[in-house]
């Protein structure tokens, strides 16, 4: 082991790395929010009796869950590019992550919804609640408890997968790291620091998520 | 008064209620007995407007339950219902279970709702479980919670669908005691039950359901101990 570590150059470039980390968080949060909205629609479509809607949803879910994320990102960036639709690296990665998040979360939401027995609905109706009240107070809160952890995991997954942005020249944490190490040749140092930053980010997300769960679910989880 | 008048009800091609008529007066306890699939639960669901009917009429205090203009959510406030499978809301404490509907349906203040809920929970013997989550309780306790939750809406009628038949045998007694207490206090009840002793001792009248019709109805002790219809006789000799 003759490698000599030189950390100085890494610390000098800290502002750029932090900026990259911010972009990583930014794209993951956005991919999660959009993914959730689309997944709600797809889950409803999938449970819908209209064949067309449920088939569209099924195709989406199957492709998203059974092809590599790398492929999705390439399709968004190079694939659409071939048709003259040129997305920026950021938008390409964002679209791919939204596509995959929506696919996985659709199944999470559908499973969560179907795991609530229909008798919970009749019980709340029998107390005089309207349908909206039954969903608001009885069905959705129970569903949220069941999908909360899978959603957190999906978010962490998004953060880590956004590192594939490196392949299309996106300036998130990995892309920034790649660029800085190639300028300075301190490959190991930069990638070690980047790995630590990913670790800290995901740990913070998990910690925040469990704090929030404790507040939302009053120690029930 | 609940008045069921010549009600027919089908699920697809299957006619489940084939002309059922039954009047239940205020303060009266009527037990409904009968074989599996004879339509007992369906009758309760029709009274509570959870299931629509095909023909006939059901009046609750002279309001036509199934008329288009009837506000069914409002009507259900009068009709407490308890199901075979205790449907406690698992994400809420015992107290929250019982206080929710008074608060959001009757728009009571939080304090008022909690007070009523506490009172009804003490009523069924759950006064020491207020902050417990229902999943931590036995089936019998959860079923008593379901009863208290319905009572907290101050219903005029209680519809009980085999509330003891999913319970372990040793837990049946505590729930029947609670129902007995309600009957003594003058609550109007329709109880679908497989507990013949309960039907005989607690109810005023017993109706025997057979394949979607009331094959026999009469004074409770008489129907249970001295049934007139051969079908009732056969049913009772089997369940004993
Ligand atoms: N939602 C439904 N859709 C289709 N058929 C139904 C439905 N609910 C009940 N049935 C059928 O209607 C018939 C009567 O059912 P019901 O539940 O009223 O019987 P029950 O007398 O309560 O029987 P049990 O003692 O088993 O509870 C049964 O044949 C049942 O399969
Ligand atoms: Mg039944």
PDB file of N, CA and C in Angstrom, chain B residues 76-138:
ATOM      1  N   UNK B  76     -78.421   6.438   9.619  1.00  0.00           N
ATOM      2  CA  UNK B  76     -77.613   5.437  10.318  1.00  0.00           C
ATOM      3  C   UNK B  76     -77.206   5.895  11.715  1.00  0.00           C
ATOM      4  N   UNK B  77     -77.287   7.199  11.973  1.00  0.00           N
ATOM      5  CA  UNK B  77     -76.978   7.657  13.329  1.00  0.00           C
ATOM      6  C   UNK B  77     -77.963   7.097  14.336  1.00  0.00           C
ATOM      7  N   UNK B  78     -79.151   6.798  13.881  1.00  0.00           N
ATOM      8  CA  UNK B  78     -80.183   6.235  14.756  1.00  0.00           C
ATOM      9  C   UNK B  78     -80.005   4.757  14.987  1.00  0.00           C
ATOM     10  N   UNK B  79     -79.284   4.112  14.048  1.00  0.00           N
ATOM     11  CA  UNK B  79     -79.205   2.655  14.039  1.00  0.00           C
ATOM     12  C   UNK B  79     -77.782   2.214  14.350  1.00  0.00           C
ATOM     13  N   UNK B  80     -77.543   1.846  15.587  1.00  0.00           N
ATOM     14  CA  UNK B  80     -76.213   1.338  15.912  1.00  0.00           C
ATOM     15  C   UNK B  80     -76.081  -0.060  15.365  1.00  0.00           C
ATOM     16  N   UNK B  81     -74.901  -0.368  14.807  1.00  0.00           N
ATOM     17  CA  UNK B  81     -74.745  -1.715  14.272  1.00  0.00           C
ATOM     18  C   UNK B  81     -73.433  -2.319  14.759  1.00  0.00           C
ATOM     19  N   UNK B  82     -73.502  -3.588  15.144  1.00  0.00           N
ATOM     20  CA  UNK B  82     -72.286  -4.300  15.557  1.00  0.00           C
ATOM     21  C   UNK B  82     -72.206  -5.576  14.737  1.00  0.00           C
ATOM     22  N   UNK B  83     -71.004  -5.830  14.201  1.00  0.00           N
ATOM     23  CA  UNK B  83     -70.830  -6.932  13.264  1.00  0.00           C
ATOM     24  C   UNK B  83     -70.240  -8.156  13.959  1.00  0.00           C
ATOM     25  N   UNK B  84     -70.316  -9.255  13.247  1.00  0.00           N
ATOM     26  CA  UNK B  84     -69.760 -10.512  13.765  1.00  0.00           C
ATOM     27  C   UNK B  84     -68.266 -10.372  14.053  1.00  0.00           C
ATOM     28  N   UNK B  85     -67.556  -9.830  13.073  1.00  0.00           N
ATOM     29  CA  UNK B  85     -66.120  -9.635  13.254  1.00  0.00           C
ATOM     30  C   UNK B  85     -65.944  -8.270  13.882  1.00  0.00           C
ATOM     31  N   UNK B  86     -65.369  -8.198  15.076  1.00  0.00           N
ATOM     32  CA  UNK B  86     -65.198  -6.892  15.720  1.00  0.00           C
ATOM     33  C   UNK B  86     -64.375  -6.010  14.816  1.00  0.00           C
ATOM     34  N   UNK B  87     -64.959  -4.878  14.419  1.00  0.00           N
ATOM     35  CA  UNK B  87     -64.256  -3.981  13.507  1.00  0.00           C
ATOM     36  C   UNK B  87     -63.730  -2.784  14.250  1.00  0.00           C
ATOM     37  N   UNK B  88     -62.930  -2.992  15.270  1.00  0.00           N
ATOM     38  CA  UNK B  88     -62.361  -1.828  15.928  1.00  0.00           C
ATOM     39  C   UNK B  88     -61.390  -1.168  14.963  1.00  0.00           C
ATOM     40  N   UNK B  89     -61.233   0.130  15.102  1.00  0.00           N
ATOM     41  CA  UNK B  89     -60.308   0.860  14.247  1.00  0.00           C
ATOM     42  C   UNK B  89     -58.918   0.729  14.866  1.00  0.00           C
ATOM     43  N   UNK B  90     -58.025  -0.035  14.237  1.00  0.00           N
ATOM     44  CA  UNK B  90     -56.779  -0.407  14.913  1.00  0.00           C
ATOM     45  C   UNK B  90     -55.798   0.751  15.097  1.00  0.00           C
ATOM     46  N   UNK B  91     -55.980   1.831  14.350  1.00  0.00           N
ATOM     47  CA  UNK B  91     -55.020   2.935  14.449  1.00  0.00           C
ATOM     48  C   UNK B  91     -55.418   3.959  15.508  1.00  0.00           C
ATOM     49  N   UNK B  92     -56.481   3.663  16.258  1.00  0.00           N
ATOM     50  CA  UNK B  92     -56.927   4.616  17.279  1.00  0.00           C
ATOM     51  C   UNK B  92     -57.027   3.920  18.618  1.00  0.00           C
ATOM     52  N   UNK B  93     -56.850   4.701  19.690  1.00  0.00           N
ATOM     53  CA  UNK B  93     -57.031   4.116  21.012  1.00  0.00           C
ATOM     54  C   UNK B  93     -58.503   3.778  21.216  1.00  0.00           C
ATOM     55  N   UNK B  94     -58.755   3.036  22.273  1.00  0.00           N
ATOM     56  CA  UNK B  94     -60.131   2.680  22.617  1.00  0.00           C
ATOM     57  C   UNK B  94     -60.996   3.935  22.741  1.00  0.00           C
ATOM     58  N   UNK B  95     -60.465   4.919  23.456  1.00  0.00           N
ATOM     59  CA  UNK B  95     -61.240   6.151  23.642  1.00  0.00           C
ATOM     60  C   UNK B  95     -61.494   6.855  22.313  1.00  0.00           C
ATOM     61  N   UNK B  96     -60.469   6.919  21.459  1.00  0.00           N
ATOM     62  CA  UNK B  96     -60.641   7.582  20.159  1.00  0.00           C
ATOM     63  C   UNK B  96     -61.638   6.836  19.278  1.00  0.00           C
ATOM     64  N   UNK B  97     -61.609   5.508  19.350  1.00  0.00           N
ATOM     65  CA  UNK B  97     -62.581   4.701  18.619  1.00  0.00           C
ATOM     66  C   UNK B  97     -64.003   5.144  18.929  1.00  0.00           C
ATOM     67  N   UNK B  98     -64.253   5.323  20.231  1.00  0.00           N
ATOM     68  CA  UNK B  98     -65.623   5.616  20.646  1.00  0.00           C
ATOM     69  C   UNK B  98     -65.983   7.083  20.483  1.00  0.00           C
ATOM     70  N   UNK B  99     -64.962   7.968  20.523  1.00  0.00           N
ATOM     71  CA  UNK B  99     -65.257   9.404  20.473  1.00  0.00           C
ATOM     72  C   UNK B  99     -65.310   9.953  19.048  1.00  0.00           C
ATOM     73  N   UNK B 100     -64.764   9.192  18.084  1.00  0.00           N
ATOM     74  CA  UNK B 100     -64.633   9.736  16.727  1.00  0.00           C
ATOM     75  C   UNK B 100     -65.978  10.137  16.098  1.00  0.00           C
ATOM     76  N   UNK B 101     -66.909   9.178  16.063  1.00  0.00           N
ATOM     77  CA  UNK B 101     -68.166   9.467  15.354  1.00  0.00           C
ATOM     78  C   UNK B 101     -68.971  10.586  16.026  1.00  0.00           C
ATOM     79  N   UNK B 102     -69.088  10.595  17.371  1.00  0.00           N
ATOM     80  CA  UNK B 102     -69.780  11.731  17.985  1.00  0.00           C
ATOM     81  C   UNK B 102     -69.128  13.057  17.596  1.00  0.00           C
ATOM     82  N   UNK B 103     -67.811  13.036  17.496  1.00  0.00           N
ATOM     83  CA  UNK B 103     -67.094  14.272  17.197  1.00  0.00           C
ATOM     84  C   UNK B 103     -67.316  14.699  15.746  1.00  0.00           C
ATOM     85  N   UNK B 104     -67.100  13.791  14.790  1.00  0.00           N
ATOM     86  CA  UNK B 104     -67.132  14.231  13.391  1.00  0.00           C
ATOM     87  C   UNK B 104     -68.502  14.085  12.746  1.00  0.00           C
ATOM     88  N   UNK B 105     -69.318  13.164  13.232  1.00  0.00           N
ATOM     89  CA  UNK B 105     -70.636  12.998  12.621  1.00  0.00           C
ATOM     90  C   UNK B 105     -71.652  13.902  13.316  1.00  0.00           C
ATOM     91  N   UNK B 106     -71.624  13.883  14.644  1.00  0.00           N
ATOM     92  CA  UNK B 106     -72.565  14.742  15.375  1.00  0.00           C
ATOM     93  C   UNK B 106     -72.008  16.123  15.655  1.00  0.00           C
ATOM     94  N   UNK B 107     -70.748  16.345  15.253  1.00  0.00           N
ATOM     95  CA  UNK B 107     -70.100  17.654  15.407  1.00  0.00           C
ATOM     96  C   UNK B 107     -70.086  18.135  16.856  1.00  0.00           C
ATOM     97  N   UNK B 108     -69.900  17.204  17.777  1.00  0.00           N
ATOM     98  CA  UNK B 108     -69.778  17.613  19.173  1.00  0.00           C
ATOM     99  C   UNK B 108     -68.401  18.222  19.401  1.00  0.00           C
ATOM    100  N   UNK B 109     -68.280  18.988  20.488  1.00  0.00           N
ATOM    101  CA  UNK B 109     -66.949  19.474  20.871  1.00  0.00           C
ATOM    102  C   UNK B 109     -66.130  18.274  21.333  1.00  0.00           C
ATOM    103  N   UNK B 110     -64.814  18.453  21.331  1.00  0.00           N
ATOM    104  CA  UNK B 110     -63.932  17.362  21.715  1.00  0.00           C
ATOM    105  C   UNK B 110     -64.255  16.887  23.134  1.00  0.00           C
ATOM    106  N   UNK B 111     -64.463  17.832  24.023  1.00  0.00           N
ATOM    107  CA  UNK B 111     -64.714  17.492  25.431  1.00  0.00           C
ATOM    108  C   UNK B 111     -65.992  16.664  25.550  1.00  0.00           C
ATOM    109  N   UNK B 112     -67.033  17.151  24.890  1.00  0.00           N
ATOM    110  CA  UNK B 112     -68.324  16.457  24.934  1.00  0.00           C
ATOM    111  C   UNK B 112     -68.201  15.030  24.420  1.00  0.00           C
ATOM    112  N   UNK B 113     -67.526  14.914  23.249  1.00  0.00           N
ATOM    113  CA  UNK B 113     -67.384  13.597  22.613  1.00  0.00           C
ATOM    114  C   UNK B 113     -66.624  12.648  23.531  1.00  0.00           C
ATOM    115  N   UNK B 114     -65.565  13.155  24.148  1.00  0.00           N
ATOM    116  CA  UNK B 114     -64.754  12.311  25.031  1.00  0.00           C
ATOM    117  C   UNK B 114     -65.565  11.892  26.251  1.00  0.00           C
ATOM    118  N   UNK B 115     -66.348  12.824  26.757  1.00  0.00           N
ATOM    119  CA  UNK B 115     -67.153  12.507  27.939  1.00  0.00           C
ATOM    120  C   UNK B 115     -68.148  11.381  27.636  1.00  0.00           C
ATOM    121  N   UNK B 116     -68.847  11.531  26.508  1.00  0.00           N
ATOM    122  CA  UNK B 116     -69.820  10.500  26.129  1.00  0.00           C
ATOM    123  C   UNK B 116     -69.136   9.158  25.888  1.00  0.00           C
ATOM    124  N   UNK B 117     -67.999   9.229  25.180  1.00  0.00           N
ATOM    125  CA  UNK B 117     -67.276   7.994  24.877  1.00  0.00           C
ATOM    126  C   UNK B 117     -66.844   7.291  26.168  1.00  0.00           C
ATOM    127  N   UNK B 118     -66.303   8.063  27.096  1.00  0.00           N
ATOM    128  CA  UNK B 118     -65.879   7.486  28.375  1.00  0.00           C
ATOM    129  C   UNK B 118     -67.041   6.823  29.083  1.00  0.00           C
ATOM    130  N   UNK B 119     -68.157   7.503  29.072  1.00  0.00           N
ATOM    131  CA  UNK B 119     -69.331   6.986  29.773  1.00  0.00           C
ATOM    132  C   UNK B 119     -69.753   5.637  29.187  1.00  0.00           C
ATOM    133  N   UNK B 120     -69.773   5.580  27.857  1.00  0.00           N
ATOM    134  CA  UNK B 120     -70.209   4.324  27.231  1.00  0.00           C
ATOM    135  C   UNK B 120     -69.176   3.223  27.410  1.00  0.00           C
ATOM    136  N   UNK B 121     -67.902   3.591  27.430  1.00  0.00           N
ATOM    137  CA  UNK B 121     -66.870   2.570  27.633  1.00  0.00           C
ATOM    138  C   UNK B 121     -66.946   2.011  29.054  1.00  0.00           C
ATOM    139  N   UNK B 122     -67.227   2.880  30.017  1.00  0.00           N
ATOM    140  CA  UNK B 122     -67.421   2.383  31.381  1.00  0.00           C
ATOM    141  C   UNK B 122     -68.644   1.479  31.441  1.00  0.00           C
ATOM    142  N   UNK B 123     -69.657   1.883  30.721  1.00  0.00           N
ATOM    143  CA  UNK B 123     -70.905   1.130  30.615  1.00  0.00           C
ATOM    144  C   UNK B 123     -70.659  -0.328  30.225  1.00  0.00           C
ATOM    145  N   UNK B 124     -69.751  -0.544  29.280  1.00  0.00           N
ATOM    146  CA  UNK B 124     -69.485  -1.919  28.834  1.00  0.00           C
ATOM    147  C   UNK B 124     -68.273  -2.526  29.551  1.00  0.00           C
ATOM    148  N   UNK B 125     -67.790  -1.829  30.573  1.00  0.00           N
ATOM    149  CA  UNK B 125     -66.710  -2.388  31.390  1.00  0.00           C
ATOM    150  C   UNK B 125     -65.320  -2.210  30.814  1.00  0.00           C
ATOM    151  N   UNK B 126     -65.140  -1.143  29.999  1.00  0.00           N
ATOM    152  CA  UNK B 126     -63.806  -0.902  29.436  1.00  0.00           C
ATOM    153  C   UNK B 126     -63.211   0.404  29.966  1.00  0.00           C
ATOM    154  N   UNK B 127     -63.734   0.861  31.111  1.00  0.00           N
ATOM    155  CA  UNK B 127     -63.297   2.140  31.677  1.00  0.00           C
ATOM    156  C   UNK B 127     -61.811   2.202  31.960  1.00  0.00           C
ATOM    157  N   UNK B 128     -61.175   1.061  32.138  1.00  0.00           N
ATOM    158  CA  UNK B 128     -59.743   1.073  32.452  1.00  0.00           C
ATOM    159  C   UNK B 128     -58.888   0.851  31.212  1.00  0.00           C
ATOM    160  N   UNK B 129     -59.478   0.890  30.015  1.00  0.00           N
ATOM    161  CA  UNK B 129     -58.721   0.586  28.791  1.00  0.00           C
ATOM    162  C   UNK B 129     -58.651   1.781  27.848  1.00  0.00           C
ATOM    163  N   UNK B 130     -59.015   2.957  28.328  1.00  0.00           N
ATOM    164  CA  UNK B 130     -59.205   4.096  27.428  1.00  0.00           C
ATOM    165  C   UNK B 130     -58.035   4.356  26.488  1.00  0.00           C
ATOM    166  N   UNK B 131     -56.817   4.250  26.982  1.00  0.00           N
ATOM    167  CA  UNK B 131     -55.664   4.622  26.164  1.00  0.00           C
ATOM    168  C   UNK B 131     -54.973   3.427  25.513  1.00  0.00           C
ATOM    169  N   UNK B 132     -55.620   2.288  25.581  1.00  0.00           N
ATOM    170  CA  UNK B 132     -55.057   1.072  24.999  1.00  0.00           C
ATOM    171  C   UNK B 132     -55.432   1.021  23.515  1.00  0.00           C
ATOM    172  N   UNK B 133     -54.556   0.413  22.699  1.00  0.00           N
ATOM    173  CA  UNK B 133     -54.937   0.185  21.304  1.00  0.00           C
ATOM    174  C   UNK B 133     -55.704  -1.133  21.219  1.00  0.00           C
ATOM    175  N   UNK B 134     -56.783  -1.158  20.419  1.00  0.00           N
ATOM    176  CA  UNK B 134     -57.664  -2.329  20.400  1.00  0.00           C
ATOM    177  C   UNK B 134     -56.953  -3.635  20.072  1.00  0.00           C
ATOM    178  N   UNK B 135     -55.915  -3.557  19.240  1.00  0.00           N
ATOM    179  CA  UNK B 135     -55.243  -4.801  18.866  1.00  0.00           C
ATOM    180  C   UNK B 135     -54.592  -5.488  20.066  1.00  0.00           C
ATOM    181  N   UNK B 136     -54.450  -4.731  21.157  1.00  0.00           N
ATOM    182  CA  UNK B 136     -53.864  -5.320  22.358  1.00  0.00           C
ATOM    183  C   UNK B 136     -54.932  -5.980  23.232  1.00  0.00           C
ATOM    184  N   UNK B 137     -56.172  -5.963  22.768  1.00  0.00           N
ATOM    185  CA  UNK B 137     -57.253  -6.491  23.609  1.00  0.00           C
ATOM    186  C   UNK B 137     -57.798  -7.810  23.061  1.00  0.00           C
ATOM    187  N   UNK B 138     -58.510  -8.518  23.916  1.00  0.00           N
ATOM    188  CA  UNK B 138     -59.123  -9.779  23.496  1.00  0.00           C
ATOM    189  C   UNK B 138     -60.296  -9.499  22.561  1.00  0.00           C
TER     190      UNK B 138
END
